[in-house]
């Protein structure tokens, strides 16, 4: 027969175990996934084969990845991949890590068809855990330039002692107008809203305010040299609040410059009008810091909720114990 004392102990133990399990569940329920393209650093020529790789990463072990990759088949042609099939502008990706890992890389071989810029974008992506639970649905894209020529100036000089010719390669660093001739943007445009401040090649951080009705903002950059490689991160779709986009320009020597555009979409209802947002000092703030701050805020909210549940459970347990003790006292008095 179970005595009242054992019964109360069991109830208290069960409630306490359930309460302590809540914060652990809350803190582990939000895994995230990311994806990044790695195209050639330099423009490719027509009929030239080249590789584009994409890295999928998560804050937990990856079980499998399923996605579609869209590309401009009028500029580039899909050749082969161990983890993708398709053609005509769309690839179907289905793969998994060879060994347990929180990161997996896939490679794709393409061929240049005609001169121009080809967009390659990740669509309908799902990263799953080994237990088939969804980790994240990231987006990413890059731009491939086909038909560009390496920019260099060659001069020939005669030696005075021999008839041999010597070829010297020189590169200009900045024209007379002060703008470098490679490795920077000479123009940056958005199809909705306006850049703040106004664009300048040596200003690397911008803000764009748009109304709530704007759900898509396209960004286009113009490089100083045809040989510069340009790489975009982020998605053109805009959520309410801040949407961070980056444009990285790399010259033929590997020097890179990154421009950051923060698109702020206004909330609906009474806040339909675009809010004025002061430009932050981005020299001390990066998109990674903002992301970590958001994650920490989410964890704090979940932890506060979990602690509240623990407190409620403990109060209930205390009430049960008090009622039991009072019952024991009354029973003892009757026995006397």
PDB file of N, CA and C in Angstrom, residues 246-302:
ATOM      1  N   UNK A 246      24.936  41.522 -48.785  1.00  0.00           N
ATOM      2  CA  UNK A 246      26.326  41.921 -48.992  1.00  0.00           C
ATOM      3  C   UNK A 246      26.722  41.714 -50.440  1.00  0.00           C
ATOM      4  N   UNK A 247      27.616  42.567 -50.927  1.00  0.00           N
ATOM      5  CA  UNK A 247      28.173  42.474 -52.272  1.00  0.00           C
ATOM      6  C   UNK A 247      29.687  42.515 -52.130  1.00  0.00           C
ATOM      7  N   UNK A 248      30.353  41.434 -52.472  1.00  0.00           N
ATOM      8  CA  UNK A 248      31.805  41.348 -52.344  1.00  0.00           C
ATOM      9  C   UNK A 248      32.443  41.395 -53.722  1.00  0.00           C
ATOM     10  N   UNK A 249      33.419  42.289 -53.888  1.00  0.00           N
ATOM     11  CA  UNK A 249      34.137  42.450 -55.150  1.00  0.00           C
ATOM     12  C   UNK A 249      35.573  42.005 -54.938  1.00  0.00           C
ATOM     13  N   UNK A 250      36.055  41.103 -55.793  1.00  0.00           N
ATOM     14  CA  UNK A 250      37.423  40.603 -55.696  1.00  0.00           C
ATOM     15  C   UNK A 250      38.139  40.839 -57.014  1.00  0.00           C
ATOM     16  N   UNK A 251      39.344  41.431 -56.959  1.00  0.00           N
ATOM     17  CA  UNK A 251      40.083  41.679 -58.198  1.00  0.00           C
ATOM     18  C   UNK A 251      40.951  40.481 -58.545  1.00  0.00           C
ATOM     19  N   UNK A 252      41.705  40.575 -59.650  1.00  0.00           N
ATOM     20  CA  UNK A 252      42.497  39.442 -60.138  1.00  0.00           C
ATOM     21  C   UNK A 252      43.642  39.097 -59.201  1.00  0.00           C
ATOM     22  N   UNK A 253      44.004  40.021 -58.312  1.00  0.00           N
ATOM     23  CA  UNK A 253      45.084  39.766 -57.351  1.00  0.00           C
ATOM     24  C   UNK A 253      44.574  39.189 -56.043  1.00  0.00           C
ATOM     25  N   UNK A 254      43.254  39.007 -55.924  1.00  0.00           N
ATOM     26  CA  UNK A 254      42.682  38.440 -54.716  1.00  0.00           C
ATOM     27  C   UNK A 254      42.285  39.457 -53.667  1.00  0.00           C
ATOM     28  N   UNK A 255      42.429  40.749 -53.958  1.00  0.00           N
ATOM     29  CA  UNK A 255      42.013  41.779 -53.001  1.00  0.00           C
ATOM     30  C   UNK A 255      40.500  41.929 -53.047  1.00  0.00           C
ATOM     31  N   UNK A 256      39.864  42.000 -51.878  1.00  0.00           N
ATOM     32  CA  UNK A 256      38.402  42.008 -51.818  1.00  0.00           C
ATOM     33  C   UNK A 256      37.885  43.232 -51.069  1.00  0.00           C
ATOM     34  N   UNK A 257      36.730  43.711 -51.494  1.00  0.00           N
ATOM     35  CA  UNK A 257      36.007  44.788 -50.811  1.00  0.00           C
ATOM     36  C   UNK A 257      34.555  44.349 -50.672  1.00  0.00           C
ATOM     37  N   UNK A 258      33.982  44.507 -49.471  1.00  0.00           N
ATOM     38  CA  UNK A 258      32.616  44.058 -49.206  1.00  0.00           C
ATOM     39  C   UNK A 258      31.726  45.253 -48.883  1.00  0.00           C
ATOM     40  N   UNK A 259      30.615  45.351 -49.599  1.00  0.00           N
ATOM     41  CA  UNK A 259      29.616  46.395 -49.369  1.00  0.00           C
ATOM     42  C   UNK A 259      28.398  45.753 -48.709  1.00  0.00           C
ATOM     43  N   UNK A 260      27.869  46.387 -47.671  1.00  0.00           N
ATOM     44  CA  UNK A 260      26.722  45.867 -46.928  1.00  0.00           C
ATOM     45  C   UNK A 260      25.527  46.800 -47.093  1.00  0.00           C
ATOM     46  N   UNK A 261      24.390  46.231 -47.476  1.00  0.00           N
ATOM     47  CA  UNK A 261      23.152  47.001 -47.623  1.00  0.00           C
ATOM     48  C   UNK A 261      22.111  46.406 -46.674  1.00  0.00           C
ATOM     49  N   UNK A 262      21.612  47.207 -45.743  1.00  0.00           N
ATOM     50  CA  UNK A 262      20.577  46.767 -44.809  1.00  0.00           C
ATOM     51  C   UNK A 262      19.237  47.333 -45.277  1.00  0.00           C
ATOM     52  N   UNK A 263      18.361  46.450 -45.722  1.00  0.00           N
ATOM     53  CA  UNK A 263      17.038  46.856 -46.204  1.00  0.00           C
ATOM     54  C   UNK A 263      16.053  46.725 -45.057  1.00  0.00           C
ATOM     55  N   UNK A 264      15.376  47.830 -44.714  1.00  0.00           N
ATOM     56  CA  UNK A 264      14.453  47.841 -43.580  1.00  0.00           C
ATOM     57  C   UNK A 264      13.032  47.985 -44.112  1.00  0.00           C
ATOM     58  N   UNK A 265      12.269  46.904 -43.973  1.00  0.00           N
ATOM     59  CA  UNK A 265      10.874  46.918 -44.426  1.00  0.00           C
ATOM     60  C   UNK A 265       9.972  47.287 -43.254  1.00  0.00           C
ATOM     61  N   UNK A 266       9.121  48.303 -43.452  1.00  0.00           N
ATOM     62  CA  UNK A 266       8.251  48.795 -42.388  1.00  0.00           C
ATOM     63  C   UNK A 266       7.195  47.764 -42.024  1.00  0.00           C
ATOM     64  N   UNK A 267       6.697  47.847 -40.789  1.00  0.00           N
ATOM     65  CA  UNK A 267       5.622  46.972 -40.334  1.00  0.00           C
ATOM     66  C   UNK A 267       4.298  47.442 -40.918  1.00  0.00           C
ATOM     67  N   UNK A 268       3.265  46.592 -40.832  1.00  0.00           N
ATOM     68  CA  UNK A 268       1.953  46.941 -41.372  1.00  0.00           C
ATOM     69  C   UNK A 268       1.134  47.754 -40.383  1.00  0.00           C
ATOM     70  N   UNK A 269      -0.168  47.947 -40.692  1.00  0.00           N
ATOM     71  CA  UNK A 269      -1.082  48.674 -39.809  1.00  0.00           C
ATOM     72  C   UNK A 269      -0.737  50.137 -39.714  1.00  0.00           C
ATOM     73  N   UNK A 270      -0.742  50.675 -38.476  1.00  0.00           N
ATOM     74  CA  UNK A 270      -0.474  52.090 -38.254  1.00  0.00           C
ATOM     75  C   UNK A 270       0.953  52.461 -38.615  1.00  0.00           C
ATOM     76  N   UNK A 271       1.826  51.447 -38.740  1.00  0.00           N
ATOM     77  CA  UNK A 271       3.220  51.716 -39.053  1.00  0.00           C
ATOM     78  C   UNK A 271       3.512  51.485 -40.523  1.00  0.00           C
ATOM     79  N   UNK A 272       2.489  51.641 -41.374  1.00  0.00           N
ATOM     80  CA  UNK A 272       2.625  51.383 -42.795  1.00  0.00           C
ATOM     81  C   UNK A 272       3.666  52.294 -43.440  1.00  0.00           C
ATOM     82  N   UNK A 273       3.750  53.550 -42.963  1.00  0.00           N
ATOM     83  CA  UNK A 273       4.720  54.477 -43.521  1.00  0.00           C
ATOM     84  C   UNK A 273       6.125  54.038 -43.149  1.00  0.00           C
ATOM     85  N   UNK A 274       7.063  54.285 -44.015  1.00  0.00           N
ATOM     86  CA  UNK A 274       8.455  53.897 -43.778  1.00  0.00           C
ATOM     87  C   UNK A 274       9.029  54.651 -42.591  1.00  0.00           C
ATOM     88  N   UNK A 275       9.592  53.911 -41.667  1.00  0.00           N
ATOM     89  CA  UNK A 275      10.180  54.519 -40.492  1.00  0.00           C
ATOM     90  C   UNK A 275      11.580  55.020 -40.829  1.00  0.00           C
ATOM     91  N   UNK A 276      11.947  56.127 -40.189  1.00  0.00           N
ATOM     92  CA  UNK A 276      13.280  56.678 -40.385  1.00  0.00           C
ATOM     93  C   UNK A 276      14.236  55.970 -39.447  1.00  0.00           C
ATOM     94  N   UNK A 277      15.217  55.342 -40.013  1.00  0.00           N
ATOM     95  CA  UNK A 277      16.164  54.571 -39.222  1.00  0.00           C
ATOM     96  C   UNK A 277      17.551  55.173 -39.370  1.00  0.00           C
ATOM     97  N   UNK A 278      18.170  55.500 -38.280  1.00  0.00           N
ATOM     98  CA  UNK A 278      19.501  56.081 -38.329  1.00  0.00           C
ATOM     99  C   UNK A 278      20.510  55.022 -38.704  1.00  0.00           C
ATOM    100  N   UNK A 279      21.465  55.428 -39.491  1.00  0.00           N
ATOM    101  CA  UNK A 279      22.514  54.523 -39.948  1.00  0.00           C
ATOM    102  C   UNK A 279      23.434  54.161 -38.793  1.00  0.00           C
ATOM    103  N   UNK A 280      23.641  52.855 -38.623  1.00  0.00           N
ATOM    104  CA  UNK A 280      24.492  52.380 -37.546  1.00  0.00           C
ATOM    105  C   UNK A 280      25.957  52.433 -37.980  1.00  0.00           C
ATOM    106  N   UNK A 281      26.803  52.530 -37.004  1.00  0.00           N
ATOM    107  CA  UNK A 281      28.236  52.508 -37.287  1.00  0.00           C
ATOM    108  C   UNK A 281      28.646  51.069 -37.534  1.00  0.00           C
ATOM    109  N   UNK A 282      28.674  50.682 -38.811  1.00  0.00           N
ATOM    110  CA  UNK A 282      28.886  49.277 -39.138  1.00  0.00           C
ATOM    111  C   UNK A 282      30.348  48.883 -39.071  1.00  0.00           C
ATOM    112  N   UNK A 283      31.252  49.834 -38.779  1.00  0.00           N
ATOM    113  CA  UNK A 283      32.641  49.451 -38.611  1.00  0.00           C
ATOM    114  C   UNK A 283      32.826  48.563 -37.394  1.00  0.00           C
ATOM    115  N   UNK A 284      31.894  48.684 -36.410  1.00  0.00           N
ATOM    116  CA  UNK A 284      31.949  47.858 -35.206  1.00  0.00           C
ATOM    117  C   UNK A 284      30.886  46.775 -35.195  1.00  0.00           C
ATOM    118  N   UNK A 285      30.007  46.755 -36.231  1.00  0.00           N
ATOM    119  CA  UNK A 285      28.896  45.814 -36.236  1.00  0.00           C
ATOM    120  C   UNK A 285      28.882  45.076 -37.549  1.00  0.00           C
ATOM    121  N   UNK A 286      28.759  43.791 -37.531  1.00  0.00           N
ATOM    122  CA  UNK A 286      28.696  42.968 -38.733  1.00  0.00           C
ATOM    123  C   UNK A 286      27.413  42.174 -38.722  1.00  0.00           C
ATOM    124  N   UNK A 287      27.108  41.568 -39.856  1.00  0.00           N
ATOM    125  CA  UNK A 287      25.884  40.781 -39.933  1.00  0.00           C
ATOM    126  C   UNK A 287      25.934  39.571 -39.008  1.00  0.00           C
ATOM    127  N   UNK A 288      27.144  39.027 -38.765  1.00  0.00           N
ATOM    128  CA  UNK A 288      27.263  37.875 -37.871  1.00  0.00           C
ATOM    129  C   UNK A 288      26.919  38.253 -36.452  1.00  0.00           C
ATOM    130  N   UNK A 289      27.336  39.481 -36.000  1.00  0.00           N
ATOM    131  CA  UNK A 289      27.036  39.923 -34.641  1.00  0.00           C
ATOM    132  C   UNK A 289      25.539  40.098 -34.468  1.00  0.00           C
ATOM    133  N   UNK A 290      24.872  40.681 -35.496  1.00  0.00           N
ATOM    134  CA  UNK A 290      23.428  40.878 -35.426  1.00  0.00           C
ATOM    135  C   UNK A 290      22.707  39.542 -35.313  1.00  0.00           C
ATOM    136  N   UNK A 291      23.189  38.578 -36.085  1.00  0.00           N
ATOM    137  CA  UNK A 291      22.537  37.271 -36.053  1.00  0.00           C
ATOM    138  C   UNK A 291      22.678  36.621 -34.686  1.00  0.00           C
ATOM    139  N   UNK A 292      23.910  36.701 -34.100  1.00  0.00           N
ATOM    140  CA  UNK A 292      24.126  36.103 -32.790  1.00  0.00           C
ATOM    141  C   UNK A 292      23.278  36.787 -31.727  1.00  0.00           C
ATOM    142  N   UNK A 293      23.122  38.118 -31.851  1.00  0.00           N
ATOM    143  CA  UNK A 293      22.302  38.843 -30.875  1.00  0.00           C
ATOM    144  C   UNK A 293      20.850  38.392 -30.936  1.00  0.00           C
ATOM    145  N   UNK A 294      20.348  38.174 -32.169  1.00  0.00           N
ATOM    146  CA  UNK A 294      18.963  37.710 -32.316  1.00  0.00           C
ATOM    147  C   UNK A 294      18.777  36.329 -31.705  1.00  0.00           C
ATOM    148  N   UNK A 295      19.775  35.456 -31.918  1.00  0.00           N
ATOM    149  CA  UNK A 295      19.695  34.102 -31.357  1.00  0.00           C
ATOM    150  C   UNK A 295      19.707  34.155 -29.834  1.00  0.00           C
ATOM    151  N   UNK A 296      20.568  35.032 -29.269  1.00  0.00           N
ATOM    152  CA  UNK A 296      20.628  35.143 -27.821  1.00  0.00           C
ATOM    153  C   UNK A 296      19.310  35.668 -27.247  1.00  0.00           C
ATOM    154  N   UNK A 297      18.684  36.619 -27.943  1.00  0.00           N
ATOM    155  CA  UNK A 297      17.389  37.128 -27.491  1.00  0.00           C
ATOM    156  C   UNK A 297      16.342  36.026 -27.459  1.00  0.00           C
ATOM    157  N   UNK A 298      16.350  35.175 -28.514  1.00  0.00           N
ATOM    158  CA  UNK A 298      15.392  34.066 -28.556  1.00  0.00           C
ATOM    159  C   UNK A 298      15.622  33.107 -27.383  1.00  0.00           C
ATOM    160  N   UNK A 299      16.915  32.804 -27.112  1.00  0.00           N
ATOM    161  CA  UNK A 299      17.216  31.903 -26.015  1.00  0.00           C
ATOM    162  C   UNK A 299      16.797  32.494 -24.669  1.00  0.00           C
ATOM    163  N   UNK A 300      16.986  33.826 -24.512  1.00  0.00           N
ATOM    164  CA  UNK A 300      16.590  34.466 -23.259  1.00  0.00           C
ATOM    165  C   UNK A 300      15.084  34.373 -23.047  1.00  0.00           C
ATOM    166  N   UNK A 301      14.303  34.613 -24.141  1.00  0.00           N
ATOM    167  CA  UNK A 301      12.854  34.528 -24.029  1.00  0.00           C
ATOM    168  C   UNK A 301      12.421  33.119 -23.654  1.00  0.00           C
ATOM    169  N   UNK A 302      13.036  32.111 -24.324  1.00  0.00           N
ATOM    170  CA  UNK A 302      12.677  30.727 -24.025  1.00  0.00           C
ATOM    171  C   UNK A 302      13.062  30.356 -22.590  1.00  0.00           C
TER     172      UNK A 302
END
